[in-house]
Structures are given as C-alpha cells and as structure tokens.
Short mmCIF file of C-alpha atoms in Angstrom, two decimals:
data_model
loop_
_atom_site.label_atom_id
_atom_site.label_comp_id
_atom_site.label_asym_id
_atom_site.label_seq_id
_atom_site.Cartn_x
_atom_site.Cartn_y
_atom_site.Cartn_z
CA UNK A 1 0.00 0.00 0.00
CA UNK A 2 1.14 3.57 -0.77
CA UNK A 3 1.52 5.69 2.92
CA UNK A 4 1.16 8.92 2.92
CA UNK A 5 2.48 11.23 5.44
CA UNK A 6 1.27 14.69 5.89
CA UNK A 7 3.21 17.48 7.84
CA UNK A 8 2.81 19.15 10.66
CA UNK A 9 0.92 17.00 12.27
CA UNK A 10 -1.06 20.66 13.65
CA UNK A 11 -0.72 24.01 13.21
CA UNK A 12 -1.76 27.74 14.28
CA UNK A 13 -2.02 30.51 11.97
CA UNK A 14 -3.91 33.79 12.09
CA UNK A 15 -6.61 34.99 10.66
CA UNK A 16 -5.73 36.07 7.38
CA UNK A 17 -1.90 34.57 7.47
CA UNK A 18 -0.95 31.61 4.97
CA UNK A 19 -1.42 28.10 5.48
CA UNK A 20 0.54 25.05 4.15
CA UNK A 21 0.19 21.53 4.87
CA UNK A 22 2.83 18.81 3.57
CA UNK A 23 2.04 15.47 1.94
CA UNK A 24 4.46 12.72 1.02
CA UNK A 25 3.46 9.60 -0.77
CA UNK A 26 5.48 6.45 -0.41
CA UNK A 27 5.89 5.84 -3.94
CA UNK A 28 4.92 8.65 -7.17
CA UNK A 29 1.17 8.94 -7.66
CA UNK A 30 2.19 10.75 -11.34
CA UNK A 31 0.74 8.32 -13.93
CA UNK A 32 3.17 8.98 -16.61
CA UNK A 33 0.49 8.03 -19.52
CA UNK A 34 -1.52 11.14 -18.81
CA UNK A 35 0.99 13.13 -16.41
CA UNK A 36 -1.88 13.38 -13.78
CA UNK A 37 -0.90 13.28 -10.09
CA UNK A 38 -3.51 10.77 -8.73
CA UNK A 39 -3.36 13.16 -5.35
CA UNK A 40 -6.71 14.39 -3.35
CA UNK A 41 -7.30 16.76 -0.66
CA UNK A 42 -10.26 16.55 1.92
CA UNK A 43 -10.96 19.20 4.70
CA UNK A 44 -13.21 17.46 7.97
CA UNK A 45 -14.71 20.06 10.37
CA UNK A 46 -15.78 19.03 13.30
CA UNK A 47 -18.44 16.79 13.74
CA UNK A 48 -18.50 16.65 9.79
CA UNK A 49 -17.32 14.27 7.04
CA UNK A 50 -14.40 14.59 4.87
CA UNK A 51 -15.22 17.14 2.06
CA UNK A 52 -13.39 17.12 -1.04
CA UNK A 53 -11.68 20.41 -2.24
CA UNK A 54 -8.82 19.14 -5.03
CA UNK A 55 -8.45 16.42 -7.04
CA UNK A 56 -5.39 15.82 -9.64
CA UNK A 57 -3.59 17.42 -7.09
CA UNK A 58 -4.13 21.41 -8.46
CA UNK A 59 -8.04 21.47 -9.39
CA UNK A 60 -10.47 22.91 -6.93
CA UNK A 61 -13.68 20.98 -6.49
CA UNK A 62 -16.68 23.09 -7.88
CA UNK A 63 -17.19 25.78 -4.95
CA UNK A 64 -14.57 25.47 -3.27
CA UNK A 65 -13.28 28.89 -2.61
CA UNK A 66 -9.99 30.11 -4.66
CA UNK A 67 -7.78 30.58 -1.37
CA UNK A 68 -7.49 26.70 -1.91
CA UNK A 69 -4.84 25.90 -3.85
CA UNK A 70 -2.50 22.54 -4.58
CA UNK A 71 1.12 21.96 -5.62
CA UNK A 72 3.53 19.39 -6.33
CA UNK A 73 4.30 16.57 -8.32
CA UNK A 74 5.38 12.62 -7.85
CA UNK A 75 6.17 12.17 -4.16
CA UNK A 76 5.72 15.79 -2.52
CA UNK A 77 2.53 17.83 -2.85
CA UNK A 78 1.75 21.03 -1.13
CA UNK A 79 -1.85 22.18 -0.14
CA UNK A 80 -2.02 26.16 0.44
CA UNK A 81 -4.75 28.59 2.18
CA UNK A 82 -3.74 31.76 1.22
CA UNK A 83 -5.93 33.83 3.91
CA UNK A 84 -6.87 31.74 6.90
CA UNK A 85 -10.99 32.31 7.29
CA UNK A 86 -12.47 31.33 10.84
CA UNK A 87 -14.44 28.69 8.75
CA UNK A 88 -11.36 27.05 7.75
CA UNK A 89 -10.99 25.34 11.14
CA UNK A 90 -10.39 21.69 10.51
CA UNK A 91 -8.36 18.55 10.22
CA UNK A 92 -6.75 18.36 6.43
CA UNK A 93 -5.98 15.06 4.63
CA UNK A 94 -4.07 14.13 1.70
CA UNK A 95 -5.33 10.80 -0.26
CA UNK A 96 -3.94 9.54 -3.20
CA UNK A 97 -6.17 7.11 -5.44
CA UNK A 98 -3.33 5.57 -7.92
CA UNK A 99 -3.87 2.55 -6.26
CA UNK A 100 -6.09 0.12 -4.12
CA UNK A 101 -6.43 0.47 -1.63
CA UNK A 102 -6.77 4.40 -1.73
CA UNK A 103 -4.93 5.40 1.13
CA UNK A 104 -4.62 8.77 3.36
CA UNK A 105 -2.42 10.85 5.06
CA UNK A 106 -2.83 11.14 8.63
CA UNK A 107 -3.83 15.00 9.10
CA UNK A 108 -3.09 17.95 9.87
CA UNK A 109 -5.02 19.90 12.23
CA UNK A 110 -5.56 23.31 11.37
CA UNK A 111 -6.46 26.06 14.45
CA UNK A 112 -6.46 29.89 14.89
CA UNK A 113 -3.79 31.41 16.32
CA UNK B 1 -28.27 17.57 -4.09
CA UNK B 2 -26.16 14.29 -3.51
CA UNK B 3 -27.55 12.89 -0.45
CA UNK B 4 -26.30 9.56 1.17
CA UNK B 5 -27.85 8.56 4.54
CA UNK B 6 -26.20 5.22 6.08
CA UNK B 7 -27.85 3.17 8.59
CA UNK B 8 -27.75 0.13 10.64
CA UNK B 9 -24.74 0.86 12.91
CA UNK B 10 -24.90 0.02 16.59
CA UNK B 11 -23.68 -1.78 19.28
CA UNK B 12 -22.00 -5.55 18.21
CA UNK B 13 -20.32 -8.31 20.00
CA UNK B 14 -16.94 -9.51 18.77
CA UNK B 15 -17.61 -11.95 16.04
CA UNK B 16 -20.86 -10.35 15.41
CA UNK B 17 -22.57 -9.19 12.62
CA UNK B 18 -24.29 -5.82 10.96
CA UNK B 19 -25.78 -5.06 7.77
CA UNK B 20 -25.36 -1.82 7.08
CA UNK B 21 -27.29 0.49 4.12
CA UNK B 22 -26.71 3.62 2.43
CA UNK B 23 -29.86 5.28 0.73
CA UNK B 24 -28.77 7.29 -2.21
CA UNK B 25 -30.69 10.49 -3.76
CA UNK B 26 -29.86 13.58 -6.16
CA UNK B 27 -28.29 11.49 -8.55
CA UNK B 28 -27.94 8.64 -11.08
CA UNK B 29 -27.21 5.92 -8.45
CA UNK B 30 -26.31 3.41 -11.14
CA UNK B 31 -23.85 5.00 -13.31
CA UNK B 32 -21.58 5.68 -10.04
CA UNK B 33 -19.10 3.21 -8.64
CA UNK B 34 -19.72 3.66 -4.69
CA UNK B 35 -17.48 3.23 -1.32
CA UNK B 36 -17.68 2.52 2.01
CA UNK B 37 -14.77 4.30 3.89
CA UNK B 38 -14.57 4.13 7.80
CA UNK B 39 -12.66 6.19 10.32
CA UNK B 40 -11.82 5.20 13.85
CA UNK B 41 -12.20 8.24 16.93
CA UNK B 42 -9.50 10.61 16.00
CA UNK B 43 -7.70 8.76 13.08
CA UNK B 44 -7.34 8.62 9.33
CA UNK B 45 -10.24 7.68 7.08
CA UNK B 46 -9.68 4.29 5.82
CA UNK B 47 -11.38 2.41 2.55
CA UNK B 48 -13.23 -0.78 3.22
CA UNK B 49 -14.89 -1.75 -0.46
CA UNK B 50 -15.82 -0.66 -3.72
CA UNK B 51 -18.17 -1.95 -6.00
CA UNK B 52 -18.80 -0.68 -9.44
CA UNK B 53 -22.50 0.36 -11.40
CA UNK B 54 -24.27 -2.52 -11.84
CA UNK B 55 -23.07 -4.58 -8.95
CA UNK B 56 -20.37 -6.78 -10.88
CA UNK B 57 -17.06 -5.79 -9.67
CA UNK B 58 -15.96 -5.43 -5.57
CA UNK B 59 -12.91 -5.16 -3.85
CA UNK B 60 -11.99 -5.08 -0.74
CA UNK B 61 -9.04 -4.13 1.87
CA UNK B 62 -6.81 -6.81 3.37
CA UNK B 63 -8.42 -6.51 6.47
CA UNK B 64 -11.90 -6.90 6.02
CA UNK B 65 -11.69 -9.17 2.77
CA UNK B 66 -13.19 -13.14 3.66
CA UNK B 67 -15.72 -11.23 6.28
CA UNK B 68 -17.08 -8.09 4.63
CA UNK B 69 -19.37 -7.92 1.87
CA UNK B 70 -20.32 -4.93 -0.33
CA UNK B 71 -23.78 -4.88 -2.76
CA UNK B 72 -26.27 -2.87 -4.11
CA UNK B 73 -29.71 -2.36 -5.59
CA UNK B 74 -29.75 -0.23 -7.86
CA UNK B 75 -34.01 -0.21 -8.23
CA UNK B 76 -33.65 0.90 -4.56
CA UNK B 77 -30.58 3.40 -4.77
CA UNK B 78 -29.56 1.91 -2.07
CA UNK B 79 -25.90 0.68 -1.57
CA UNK B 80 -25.13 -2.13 1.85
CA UNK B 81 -22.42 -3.45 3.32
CA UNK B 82 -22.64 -6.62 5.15
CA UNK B 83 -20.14 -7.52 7.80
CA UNK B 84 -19.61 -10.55 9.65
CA UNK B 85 -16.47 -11.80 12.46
CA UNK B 86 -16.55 -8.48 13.71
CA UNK B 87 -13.09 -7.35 15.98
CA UNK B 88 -12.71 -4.68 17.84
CA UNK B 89 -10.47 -3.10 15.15
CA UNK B 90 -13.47 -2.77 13.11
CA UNK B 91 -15.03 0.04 15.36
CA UNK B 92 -15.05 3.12 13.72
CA UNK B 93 -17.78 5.29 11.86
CA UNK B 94 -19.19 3.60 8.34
CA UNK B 95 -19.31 6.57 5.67
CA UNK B 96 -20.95 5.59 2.30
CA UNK B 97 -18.51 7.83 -0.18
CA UNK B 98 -20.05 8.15 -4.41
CA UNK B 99 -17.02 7.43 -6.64
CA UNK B 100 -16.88 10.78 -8.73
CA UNK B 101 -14.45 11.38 -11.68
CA UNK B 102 -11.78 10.97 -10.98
CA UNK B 103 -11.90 10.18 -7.00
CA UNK B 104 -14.37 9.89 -4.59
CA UNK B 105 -16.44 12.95 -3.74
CA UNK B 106 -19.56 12.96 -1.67
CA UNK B 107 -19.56 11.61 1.90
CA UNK B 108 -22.78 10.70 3.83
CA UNK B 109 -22.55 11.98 7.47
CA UNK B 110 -21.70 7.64 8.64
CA UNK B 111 -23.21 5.49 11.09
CA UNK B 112 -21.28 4.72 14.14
CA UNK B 113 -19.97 0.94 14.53
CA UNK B 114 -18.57 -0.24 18.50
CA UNK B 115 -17.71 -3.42 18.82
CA UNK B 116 -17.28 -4.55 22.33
CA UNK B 117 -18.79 -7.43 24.94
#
C-alpha cells in the first residue's frame, strides 16, 4: 500500500496569514500516460465528514473557494490557504487514489492562532 | 443535491454481525461506482470496499476481505455493506462515499460501529 504522510501533524495561523500543509506519498502517484498526479485533498470540520476540495492534485472541487490551492508533483505535494478564514478550522488530509487500496495521510489539524 | 444517509450501525459483540445500508438520492445511483470508507475516533479515514455500477465488480481491503461484503440495488438506490467476524479493530464510523471522476467525492454523514462485549 502507498503511505502517505502529511506534515505538521497541527498548526496555528492567524486569521488572514498563509497556510501550508505537507504530503508525502510512499511511492509517485504521477501516472506517466496522462501526467496526472492521482493526489486528493479533503478538509473534515468538526463533527462533519471529509469534504473534497482538489483532485489531480491542483483542481479545486466546484465551490470550493480560490484561497485553496494545490502543488507538487510525484512524491511531494503542497496544499495552500492563502488567507486563513475562521471557517477554515479543521483537520486536512491528503489521499492519493493511484492505487487500491486508496490510502490517506494522517492529518493535519488546522487552528487559529 | 447528492444525499447519502447510512444506517444500521450500533452496538456488536466480537464476532458479530451488521448489515449496514446507504440510501442514495440527487443522482444517477447506477452510473456511479460507490465506497464505504470508515474512520476510527480521532484517526485517518480508511477504505473498506468498492463496487462498481451494476453490482459486478468489488474489492476489498486486506483486512476486512473473507468477512465483509459490499452490494447494491440499484431499483432501490440503495448501496449495503454486510459484515460478519466483527473485531474490535473494526469500530469506527461507516461513511458511504459516491465514486466521482476521478476520486471519490460525496460523503454521507456515517453510522457509528462499536464493537465490544
């Protein structure tokens, strides 16, 4: 199975400030046949289920709002909130779906400073 | 709207069994593969089975393959996941997940699985 390890584990940011959150895969999740990064990013609020806000690594999920934004290719992907809202309180998760078993990171848990 | 409402969790005993279900509305149930994913107090979601459309093609994770079993019926919308030798490692809350394009995408809010004498 492919692990994926996100970093931090948690962190506090301002209101307004940047956030970025780490993921790692074991292996690449770039399938070279269509050079798509098989790389997903959920948000969970509290109480909630997962939500998904990028797929293929760098395309927002319809509504999600444009401070979300994702990076990186192969191994190391980046996911990016470029003004902290209140509502963006939550635990973060990487997932990659190049291979079954779909697998994801282990969160990152997102607060206000 | 996508809505996915599970039900059937509750309270097992170890090497128990639950059928859970997963009504589906807002959409074409049939055309979608569909997922059950589960997540354990404070940990990482984890997938437990897909199966695809029309009900042909499963699969499973290591752990639950031999003693979990995923269906559906499609005239119903409704998608079920039967589960059998339950462990206490199997305690977790049961989300029903629609496979979009190109991952999955819409959660239901889960039913709540303890296992426990």
């Amino acid at each position: 199975d492919i692990v994926m390890t996100q970093s931090p584990d948690s962190l506090a940011v301002s209101l307004g400030e940047r956030a970025t959150i780490n993921c790692k895969s074991s292996q690449s999740v770039l399938y070279s046949s269509n050079n798509k990064n098989y790389l997903g990013w959920f948000q969970q609020r509290p109480g909630q289920p997962p939500k998904l806000l990028i797929y293929w690594a760098s395309t927002r999920e319809s509504g999600v709002p444009d401070r979300f934004s994702g990076s990186g290719s192969g191994t190391d992907f980046t996911l990016t909130i470029s003004s902290l809202q209140a509502e963006d309180v939550a635990v973060y998760y990487c997932q990659q779906y190049y291979s079954t078993p779909q697998t994801f990171g282990q969160g990152t848990n997102l607060e206000i400073k | 709207e996508v809505q996915l409402v599970e039900s059937g969790g509750g309270l097992v005993q170890p090497g128990g069994s639950l059928r859970l279900s997963c009504a589906a509305s807002g959409f074409t149930f049939s055309r979608h593969w569909m997922h059950w994913v589960r997540q354990a107090p404070g940990k990482r979601p984890m997938w437990v089975s897909r199966v695809n459309g029309d009900g042909s093609t499963t699969a499973y994770a290591d752990s639950v393959k031999g003693r979990f079993t995923i269906s559906r019926d499609n005239a119903k919308n409704t998608l079920y996941l039967q589960m059998n030798s339950l462990r206490a490692d199997d305690a977790a809350v049961y989300y029903c997940v629609r496979g979009g394009e190109p991952t999955v995408d819409y959660w239901g809010q889960g039913t709540l699985v303890t296992v426990s004498s």
